[in-house]
Coordinates of C-alpha atoms and ligand atoms in Angstrom, one line a residue:
M2 CA 41.5 -145.0 -13.9
F3 CA 40.3 -143.9 -17.3
N4 CA 39.1 -140.4 -17.7
S5 CA 35.3 -140.7 -17.9
V6 CA 35.3 -138.0 -20.6
S7 CA 35.8 -139.4 -24.1
P8 CA 38.6 -137.8 -26.2
S9 CA 35.9 -136.5 -28.7
T10 CA 33.9 -134.8 -25.9
A11 CA 37.1 -133.3 -24.4
F12 CA 38.0 -132.0 -27.9
K13 CA 34.5 -130.4 -28.3
R14 CA 34.9 -128.8 -24.8
V15 CA 38.3 -127.4 -25.8
T16 CA 36.8 -126.2 -29.1
L17 CA 33.9 -124.6 -27.2
T18 CA 36.2 -123.0 -24.6
C19 CA 38.4 -121.8 -27.4
T20 CA 35.4 -120.4 -29.3
I21 CA 34.3 -118.5 -26.1
D22 CA 37.8 -117.4 -25.3
C23 CA 38.4 -116.3 -28.9
R24 CA 35.1 -114.4 -28.9
L25 CA 36.1 -112.7 -25.7
L26 CA 39.5 -112.0 -27.1
Y27 CA 38.0 -110.7 -30.3
L28 CA 35.7 -108.4 -28.3
L29 CA 38.6 -107.3 -26.1
F30 CA 40.6 -106.5 -29.2
L31 CA 37.6 -104.7 -30.8
F32 CA 37.2 -102.7 -27.6
L33 CA 40.9 -101.8 -27.5
F34 CA 40.9 -100.9 -31.2
L35 CA 37.8 -98.7 -30.8
L36 CA 39.3 -97.1 -27.7
A37 CA 42.6 -96.4 -29.5
D38 CA 40.6 -95.2 -32.6
S39 CA 38.4 -92.9 -30.6
T40 CA 41.5 -91.5 -28.8
L41 CA 43.2 -90.8 -32.1
Y42 CA 40.2 -89.8 -34.1
G43 CA 37.6 -88.0 -32.3
A44 CA 36.0 -89.0 -29.0
T45 CA 38.6 -87.2 -26.9
W46 CA 38.4 -83.7 -28.5
R47 CA 36.1 -81.5 -30.5
A48 CA 37.5 -78.4 -32.1
G49 CA 36.3 -75.6 -34.4
F50 CA 38.2 -73.0 -36.3
A51 CA 37.3 -69.7 -38.0
K52 CA 39.0 -66.6 -39.4
H53 CA 37.8 -63.1 -40.2
V54 CA 39.5 -60.3 -42.2
I55 CA 40.2 -57.3 -40.0
T56 CA 42.1 -55.2 -42.4
P57 CA 40.8 -51.6 -42.0
A58 CA 38.5 -50.5 -44.8
E59 CA 39.8 -47.0 -44.6
P60 CA 43.4 -45.6 -44.4
T61 CA 43.8 -45.5 -40.6
W62 CA 47.1 -44.7 -38.9
M63 CA 49.5 -47.6 -38.3
A64 CA 50.9 -48.9 -35.1
G65 CA 54.4 -49.9 -34.2
Y66 CA 56.7 -47.1 -35.1
A67 CA 56.3 -43.8 -33.4
S68 CA 58.0 -41.9 -36.2
R69 CA 55.3 -42.6 -38.8
N70 CA 53.8 -39.3 -39.9
R71 CA 50.8 -40.3 -42.1
P72 CA 48.1 -43.0 -42.4
A73 CA 48.4 -46.3 -44.3
E74 CA 48.5 -46.2 -48.1
G75 CA 47.0 -49.6 -48.9
K76 CA 47.8 -53.2 -48.2
I77 CA 50.0 -56.0 -49.4
G78 CA 48.0 -58.6 -47.7
E79 CA 45.0 -59.1 -45.4
L80 CA 45.1 -59.0 -41.6
Y81 CA 43.1 -61.7 -39.8
A82 CA 41.5 -62.4 -36.5
K83 CA 41.3 -66.2 -36.0
A84 CA 39.7 -68.3 -33.4
M85 CA 40.1 -71.9 -32.2
V86 CA 37.6 -73.5 -29.8
L87 CA 38.7 -76.7 -28.2
E88 CA 36.5 -79.0 -26.1
D89 CA 37.9 -81.9 -24.1
V90 CA 36.3 -85.1 -23.0
N91 CA 34.8 -83.4 -19.9
K92 CA 33.2 -80.7 -22.2
Q93 CA 35.6 -78.1 -20.8
R94 CA 36.3 -75.5 -23.4
F95 CA 39.4 -73.5 -24.3
V96 CA 39.3 -70.5 -26.8
L97 CA 42.3 -69.2 -28.5
V98 CA 42.0 -65.9 -30.4
T99 CA 45.0 -64.7 -32.5
L100 CA 45.3 -61.3 -34.0
D101 CA 47.4 -59.8 -36.8
L102 CA 47.7 -56.7 -34.7
I103 CA 50.3 -54.8 -32.7
S104 CA 48.9 -55.5 -29.3
V105 CA 46.3 -56.9 -27.0
P106 CA 45.1 -53.9 -24.9
H107 CA 43.6 -54.8 -21.6
T108 CA 40.3 -53.1 -22.7
L109 CA 40.1 -55.7 -25.6
R110 CA 40.8 -58.5 -23.2
D111 CA 38.1 -57.3 -20.8
Y112 CA 35.6 -57.1 -23.7
L113 CA 36.2 -60.6 -24.9
E114 CA 36.4 -62.1 -21.4
N115 CA 32.9 -60.7 -20.8
Y116 CA 31.7 -61.9 -24.2
V117 CA 32.8 -65.5 -23.7
H118 CA 31.4 -65.5 -20.2
D119 CA 28.0 -64.1 -21.2
Q120 CA 27.6 -66.1 -24.4
F121 CA 29.3 -69.4 -23.5
D122 CA 29.6 -69.3 -19.7
L123 CA 33.4 -69.6 -19.9
P124 CA 35.7 -68.4 -17.2
P125 CA 38.7 -66.1 -17.9
A126 CA 41.0 -69.1 -17.8
S127 CA 39.3 -70.5 -20.9
L128 CA 40.4 -67.6 -23.1
L129 CA 43.9 -66.9 -24.5
I130 CA 44.4 -63.9 -26.8
N131 CA 47.7 -63.5 -28.6
C132 CA 48.9 -60.8 -31.0
S133 CA 51.4 -61.3 -33.8
H134 CA 52.8 -57.8 -33.1
T135 CA 52.9 -56.9 -36.8
H136 CA 54.2 -53.3 -37.1
C137 CA 52.1 -53.0 -40.3
G138 CA 48.7 -53.1 -38.7
P139 CA 46.3 -50.3 -37.7
E140 CA 46.6 -48.2 -34.6
I141 CA 44.3 -49.5 -31.9
R142 CA 45.0 -47.0 -29.0
T143 CA 41.7 -45.4 -28.0
T144 CA 42.7 -43.6 -24.9
R145 CA 43.1 -39.8 -24.4
W146 CA 46.8 -40.3 -24.1
S147 CA 47.2 -40.9 -27.8
E148 CA 45.6 -37.5 -28.8
D149 CA 47.8 -35.7 -31.3
A150 CA 47.0 -32.0 -31.8
N151 CA 48.3 -32.1 -35.3
H152 CA 46.2 -35.1 -36.3
S153 CA 42.9 -34.9 -34.4
D154 CA 41.3 -37.5 -36.7
R155 CA 43.8 -40.2 -35.5
L156 CA 41.9 -41.0 -32.3
T157 CA 38.5 -41.0 -34.0
L158 CA 39.8 -43.5 -36.7
A159 CA 41.3 -45.8 -34.0
R160 CA 38.1 -45.8 -32.0
K161 CA 36.0 -46.5 -35.0
Y162 CA 38.3 -49.4 -36.0
V163 CA 38.3 -50.9 -32.6
A164 CA 34.5 -50.8 -32.4
I165 CA 34.3 -52.8 -35.7
L166 CA 37.1 -55.1 -34.5
K167 CA 35.2 -56.0 -31.3
T168 CA 32.2 -57.1 -33.4
S169 CA 34.5 -59.2 -35.7
L170 CA 36.2 -60.9 -32.7
A171 CA 32.8 -61.9 -31.2
A172 CA 31.7 -63.2 -34.6
V173 CA 34.9 -65.2 -35.2
I174 CA 34.5 -66.9 -31.8
D175 CA 30.8 -67.7 -32.6
S176 CA 31.9 -69.1 -36.0
A177 CA 34.5 -71.4 -34.5
T178 CA 32.1 -72.6 -31.8
G179 CA 29.5 -73.4 -34.5
R180 CA 32.1 -75.6 -36.3
L181 CA 33.0 -77.9 -33.4
E182 CA 33.7 -81.4 -34.7
P183 CA 35.6 -84.5 -33.5
V184 CA 39.4 -84.2 -34.0
S185 CA 42.6 -85.9 -33.0
L186 CA 45.2 -83.6 -31.5
V187 CA 49.0 -83.9 -31.6
F188 CA 51.9 -81.7 -30.5
C189 CA 55.3 -81.6 -32.2
H190 CA 58.0 -79.1 -32.7
S191 CA 61.0 -78.1 -34.8
R192 CA 63.4 -75.2 -35.0
C193 CA 63.8 -72.1 -37.2
G194 CA 66.8 -69.8 -37.4
F195 CA 66.1 -66.3 -38.7
A196 CA 65.4 -64.8 -35.3
M197 CA 68.5 -63.1 -33.8
N198 CA 68.9 -61.2 -30.5
R199 CA 68.8 -57.4 -31.1
R200 CA 70.4 -56.0 -28.0
T201 CA 74.0 -55.2 -28.8
P202 CA 76.3 -53.6 -26.2
R203 CA 77.6 -50.2 -27.4
G204 CA 79.4 -47.7 -25.2
S205 CA 77.7 -47.7 -21.8
G206 CA 74.4 -49.0 -23.1
F207 CA 72.7 -51.2 -25.7
I208 CA 71.6 -50.4 -29.2
N209 CA 69.1 -52.2 -31.5
F210 CA 71.4 -54.1 -33.7
P211 CA 71.8 -57.8 -34.6
N212 CA 73.7 -59.6 -31.9
P213 CA 74.6 -63.2 -32.8
E214 CA 76.0 -63.8 -29.3
G215 CA 72.7 -62.9 -27.6
P216 CA 70.1 -65.4 -26.3
V217 CA 67.4 -66.7 -28.6
D218 CA 64.7 -69.4 -28.5
H219 CA 64.4 -71.0 -32.0
D220 CA 61.7 -73.5 -31.0
V221 CA 58.7 -73.9 -33.2
P222 CA 55.9 -75.5 -31.2
V223 CA 53.0 -76.9 -33.3
L224 CA 49.5 -78.3 -32.5
K225 CA 47.8 -80.2 -35.3
F226 CA 44.1 -80.9 -35.4
T227 CA 43.0 -83.7 -37.7
A228 CA 39.4 -84.7 -38.5
A229 CA 38.1 -88.3 -38.6
D230 CA 38.4 -88.4 -42.4
G231 CA 42.1 -87.5 -42.1
T232 CA 41.9 -83.8 -43.2
I233 CA 43.9 -81.3 -41.2
K234 CA 41.5 -78.8 -39.8
G235 CA 43.8 -76.5 -37.8
I236 CA 47.4 -75.8 -37.1
I237 CA 48.6 -73.6 -34.2
F238 CA 52.3 -72.7 -34.3
G239 CA 54.6 -70.4 -32.4
Y240 CA 57.9 -68.5 -32.8
A241 CA 59.8 -66.1 -30.6
C242 CA 60.7 -63.1 -32.8
H243 CA 59.5 -59.6 -33.3
N244 CA 57.2 -59.5 -36.3
T245 CA 59.1 -56.5 -37.7
T246 CA 60.7 -57.4 -41.1
L247 CA 58.7 -54.4 -42.4
G248 CA 58.0 -50.8 -41.5
I249 CA 56.1 -49.7 -44.6
Y250 CA 52.9 -47.7 -45.0
K251 CA 50.9 -50.7 -46.2
F252 CA 49.0 -53.2 -44.1
S253 CA 50.7 -56.6 -43.8
G254 CA 50.8 -59.5 -41.4
D255 CA 54.7 -59.5 -42.0
Y256 CA 56.5 -62.9 -41.7
A257 CA 53.8 -64.3 -39.4
G258 CA 51.1 -63.4 -41.9
V259 CA 53.1 -65.0 -44.8
A260 CA 53.7 -68.2 -42.7
Q261 CA 50.0 -68.6 -41.9
K262 CA 48.9 -68.0 -45.5
Q263 CA 51.5 -70.5 -46.8
L264 CA 50.3 -73.2 -44.3
E265 CA 46.7 -72.6 -45.3
N266 CA 47.7 -72.9 -49.0
T267 CA 49.5 -76.2 -48.2
Y268 CA 46.7 -77.7 -46.0
A269 CA 43.6 -76.5 -47.9
D270 CA 41.1 -77.4 -45.2
A271 CA 43.1 -75.9 -42.4
I272 CA 43.1 -72.6 -40.6
A273 CA 46.6 -71.7 -39.3
L274 CA 47.0 -69.6 -36.2
F275 CA 50.3 -67.9 -35.2
V276 CA 51.1 -67.4 -31.6
L277 CA 54.0 -65.1 -30.8
G278 CA 56.6 -66.3 -28.3
C279 CA 59.0 -64.4 -25.9
G280 CA 60.6 -62.4 -28.7
A281 CA 60.7 -58.9 -27.3
D282 CA 64.5 -58.6 -27.6
I283 CA 64.7 -60.5 -30.9
N284 CA 64.3 -59.4 -34.5
P285 CA 64.1 -61.2 -37.8
Y286 CA 67.3 -60.7 -39.8
P287 CA 67.9 -59.6 -42.4
R288 CA 65.0 -57.2 -42.6
G289 CA 63.5 -54.3 -44.4
T290 CA 61.8 -55.5 -47.6
V291 CA 58.6 -57.3 -48.6
A292 CA 60.8 -60.0 -50.2
L293 CA 62.5 -60.7 -46.9
A294 CA 59.1 -61.0 -45.1
E295 CA 58.1 -63.6 -47.7
I296 CA 61.4 -65.5 -47.2
H297 CA 61.1 -65.5 -43.4
G298 CA 57.4 -66.5 -43.5
T299 CA 58.2 -69.3 -46.0
T300 CA 61.0 -70.5 -43.7
L301 CA 58.8 -70.6 -40.7
A302 CA 56.0 -72.4 -42.6
T303 CA 58.6 -74.9 -43.8
S304 CA 59.7 -75.4 -40.2
V305 CA 56.1 -76.1 -39.2
Q306 CA 56.0 -78.7 -42.0
A307 CA 59.2 -80.2 -40.7
A308 CA 57.8 -80.4 -37.2
L309 CA 54.8 -82.3 -38.7
Q310 CA 57.2 -85.0 -40.0
T311 CA 58.6 -85.8 -36.5
T312 CA 57.1 -88.3 -34.1
P313 CA 54.3 -86.4 -32.4
T314 CA 53.0 -86.5 -28.8
I315 CA 49.4 -87.6 -29.1
L316 CA 47.3 -85.5 -26.7
N317 CA 44.4 -87.3 -25.1
E318 CA 44.3 -86.1 -21.5
P319 CA 41.8 -83.4 -20.3
L320 CA 42.5 -79.7 -20.1
D321 CA 43.5 -78.0 -16.9
L322 CA 43.2 -74.2 -17.2
S323 CA 44.4 -71.4 -14.9
Y324 CA 44.7 -67.7 -15.2
E325 CA 45.6 -65.2 -12.6
K326 CA 47.0 -61.7 -12.2
V327 CA 50.3 -60.9 -10.6
K328 CA 51.2 -57.5 -9.1
L329 CA 54.2 -56.0 -10.8
K330 CA 55.8 -53.0 -9.0
Y331 CA 57.4 -50.0 -10.7
S332 CA 60.7 -48.5 -9.5
P333 CA 60.2 -45.3 -7.4
A334 CA 58.3 -42.6 -9.3
P335 CA 60.0 -39.4 -10.5
S336 CA 59.2 -36.2 -8.6
K337 CA 57.1 -33.5 -10.2
E338 CA 60.2 -31.4 -10.5
E339 CA 62.0 -34.2 -12.4
L340 CA 59.0 -34.5 -14.7
I341 CA 59.0 -30.8 -15.4
T342 CA 62.7 -31.0 -16.3
R343 CA 62.0 -34.0 -18.6
S344 CA 59.1 -32.1 -20.2
R345 CA 61.6 -29.6 -21.5
S346 CA 63.7 -32.3 -23.1
S347 CA 64.8 -31.8 -26.7
N348 CA 63.6 -35.4 -27.3
S349 CA 60.0 -35.0 -28.3
Y350 CA 58.9 -38.5 -27.1
E351 CA 60.5 -37.9 -23.7
S352 CA 58.9 -34.5 -23.3
L353 CA 55.5 -35.7 -24.4
H354 CA 55.7 -38.6 -22.0
A355 CA 56.6 -36.3 -19.2
E356 CA 53.7 -34.0 -20.1
R357 CA 51.3 -36.9 -20.0
L358 CA 52.7 -38.0 -16.6
L359 CA 52.3 -34.5 -15.2
K360 CA 48.7 -34.5 -16.4
Q361 CA 48.2 -37.9 -14.8
L362 CA 49.7 -36.6 -11.6
D363 CA 47.5 -33.5 -11.6
Q364 CA 44.3 -35.5 -12.4
Q365 CA 44.9 -38.6 -10.2
G366 CA 47.2 -37.2 -7.5
H367 CA 49.8 -39.9 -8.1
L368 CA 51.6 -42.0 -10.7
L369 CA 51.0 -45.8 -11.1
T370 CA 52.9 -47.8 -8.4
E371 CA 52.0 -51.2 -9.7
Y372 CA 50.3 -53.1 -12.5
N373 CA 48.2 -56.3 -12.4
A374 CA 49.5 -58.5 -15.2
P375 CA 47.8 -61.8 -16.3
V376 CA 49.6 -65.1 -16.3
Q377 CA 48.0 -68.2 -17.9
V378 CA 48.7 -71.9 -17.9
I379 CA 47.0 -74.4 -20.2
R380 CA 47.7 -78.0 -19.3
F381 CA 46.9 -80.9 -21.6
G382 CA 47.0 -83.4 -18.7
K383 CA 50.5 -84.4 -18.1
Q384 CA 51.4 -84.4 -21.8
L385 CA 51.8 -80.7 -22.7
T386 CA 52.1 -77.5 -20.6
W387 CA 51.5 -74.2 -22.4
I388 CA 52.5 -71.1 -20.4
A389 CA 51.2 -67.7 -21.8
L390 CA 52.9 -64.6 -20.5
P391 CA 51.8 -60.9 -20.8
G392 CA 53.6 -57.9 -22.2
E393 CA 56.4 -57.7 -24.8
T394 CA 58.1 -60.7 -23.2
C395 CA 61.9 -61.0 -23.3
V396 CA 63.4 -64.3 -24.3
D397 CA 65.0 -65.0 -20.9
Y398 CA 61.5 -66.0 -19.6
S399 CA 61.0 -68.8 -22.0
L400 CA 64.6 -70.0 -21.7
R401 CA 64.4 -70.0 -17.9
L402 CA 61.1 -71.7 -17.7
K403 CA 62.1 -74.4 -20.2
A404 CA 65.4 -75.0 -18.3
E405 CA 63.7 -75.2 -14.9
L406 CA 60.7 -77.2 -16.0
E407 CA 61.7 -79.5 -18.8
N408 CA 62.5 -82.5 -16.6
H409 CA 59.3 -82.2 -14.6
K410 CA 57.6 -85.5 -15.3
D411 CA 54.1 -84.1 -14.7
L412 CA 54.3 -81.3 -17.2
G413 CA 55.2 -83.1 -20.4
R414 CA 56.2 -81.0 -23.4
L415 CA 56.6 -77.2 -22.8
W416 CA 55.4 -74.3 -24.8
V417 CA 56.0 -70.7 -23.5
S418 CA 54.3 -67.8 -25.3
G419 CA 54.6 -64.1 -24.8
Y420 CA 52.4 -61.2 -26.0
S421 CA 49.4 -62.8 -24.4
N422 CA 46.2 -61.3 -22.9
D423 CA 47.5 -57.8 -22.1
V424 CA 50.5 -56.2 -23.8
F425 CA 50.9 -53.1 -21.6
A426 CA 54.7 -52.7 -21.7
Y427 CA 58.0 -54.6 -22.3
L428 CA 58.4 -57.3 -19.8
P429 CA 62.1 -57.4 -19.2
S430 CA 63.9 -60.2 -17.4
R431 CA 65.9 -59.1 -14.3
R432 CA 69.1 -59.2 -16.5
V433 CA 67.6 -56.9 -19.2
L434 CA 66.1 -54.6 -16.6
L435 CA 69.4 -54.1 -14.9
E436 CA 71.2 -53.7 -18.2
G437 CA 68.7 -51.0 -19.2
G438 CA 68.2 -49.9 -22.8
Y439 CA 65.0 -50.0 -24.8
E440 CA 63.5 -53.2 -23.5
G441 CA 64.8 -52.6 -20.0
G442 CA 62.6 -49.5 -19.5
G443 CA 63.5 -47.0 -22.2
A444 CA 60.5 -48.0 -24.3
M445 CA 58.0 -47.1 -21.5
K446 CA 57.5 -43.7 -23.1
Y447 CA 55.8 -45.2 -26.2
F448 CA 53.1 -47.1 -24.2
T449 CA 50.1 -45.0 -23.8
T450 CA 47.2 -47.4 -23.3
V451 CA 48.5 -47.8 -19.8
L452 CA 50.5 -44.7 -18.9
Q453 CA 53.6 -45.8 -16.9
H454 CA 56.4 -43.7 -15.7
G455 CA 59.0 -46.3 -16.2
P456 CA 61.1 -49.1 -15.3
F457 CA 59.7 -51.9 -13.3
A458 CA 61.2 -52.8 -10.0
S459 CA 64.1 -55.3 -10.1
D460 CA 61.9 -58.2 -8.7
I461 CA 59.8 -58.3 -11.9
E462 CA 61.1 -61.7 -13.1
Q463 CA 60.8 -63.2 -9.7
R464 CA 57.2 -62.2 -9.5
I465 CA 56.3 -63.6 -13.0
I466 CA 58.1 -66.9 -12.4
G467 CA 56.6 -67.1 -9.0
K468 CA 53.1 -66.8 -10.4
V469 CA 53.8 -69.4 -13.0
N470 CA 55.0 -71.9 -10.4
Q471 CA 52.1 -71.1 -8.2
L472 CA 49.6 -71.9 -11.0
L473 CA 51.6 -75.1 -11.9
Q474 CA 51.6 -76.4 -8.3
R475 CA 47.9 -75.7 -7.9
S476 CA 47.0 -77.6 -11.1
S477 CA 49.2 -80.5 -10.1
Q478 CA 47.3 -81.1 -6.9
Ligands
ZN762 ZN1 57.7 -54.6 -29.9

């Protein structure tokens, strides 16, 4: 039998079928291209950035070193509050506020938490506040515990500054929100080496001295935000190291301030935000001069640029945000008799601390037995998990979390930050707590926003890690 369809008709049909198939194929490719393009350049994320100068206009007292005996005498650079507002494909928003300041007092966190709720209907989980912990910023303690009989103007200046600061922080979040625009978002990382552990065994204790054998976390995590036209709009980067190259009487963002400025000079359309990691027991070395702060800042900025040359993880999955408080217990409180003995100590910081505790005991009938500390987890789907811990966070936390979670397939890349949301005391690991020394509990006498008698109970690490795991498990469900 001959085929009833002539060769020319069959050819036409094949051509016609091919034309239809090709069109479908073309449309499919176009769809996939647009999908990929929208994933890379805009449809998945919108982000906005802003920064405000928060350098005090008048010579306030400075924070960070209890031995300072006079107010600031000028500045060698500006201090900034910066904000990044990120919106995912589901219109869920995440706000990051970074501060060139010593601390994030819980009162400041409460204020901003209320502000973003009232203005933008955002829950606490949508807000992360991190401080660079510069020791060349203004004093921001506004409680009665920081009264100093010899310098009565000190508290007044701090209160006046914090009132202005609050207005600035609200304004910087407003500005960033007003600048939301489509962006692509990638994560990458590198390493940077000037951070060295500062706990050196000496005699029966530990001294603050460079210890090359001690643990460090040299990771430099980086988030890069790129607009549809290819310009870099924002860079968020981290490092785990005390921001203490300097101890001078001039305002400065120290190495973290230098790194941010250099990145903003390199990427002219970008705002760079520094997020401090778990660097409570780590210092920059060598240290002590403005030139060294410049060198460390330049080194860190260069490490960020190096990270940007690596193969990035493209982030295109929605946010999953969680934020909860965990109860941290203190060791048994000293008796009144013990406090009276301590109040007669020749060490003026110890005696003043004991006097304040005695006052607390008289006024409240008891000393603090526990503290509610915030723990936050920001998940970018299964591509990146960002854990933000409170307090002056020791490096063991980030090392442990990275070791335990790095092979968890649902968590993706890991970023562990410290100094987030409430910096109420040093947050020692169990090891550091049991070893003792400054970070283990000795520094408690210098914290006055929350007056604490001293060291935490030995289950502190277990409680923090337990809360992180709880938040991770809940977000995985
Ligand atoms: Zn510190």
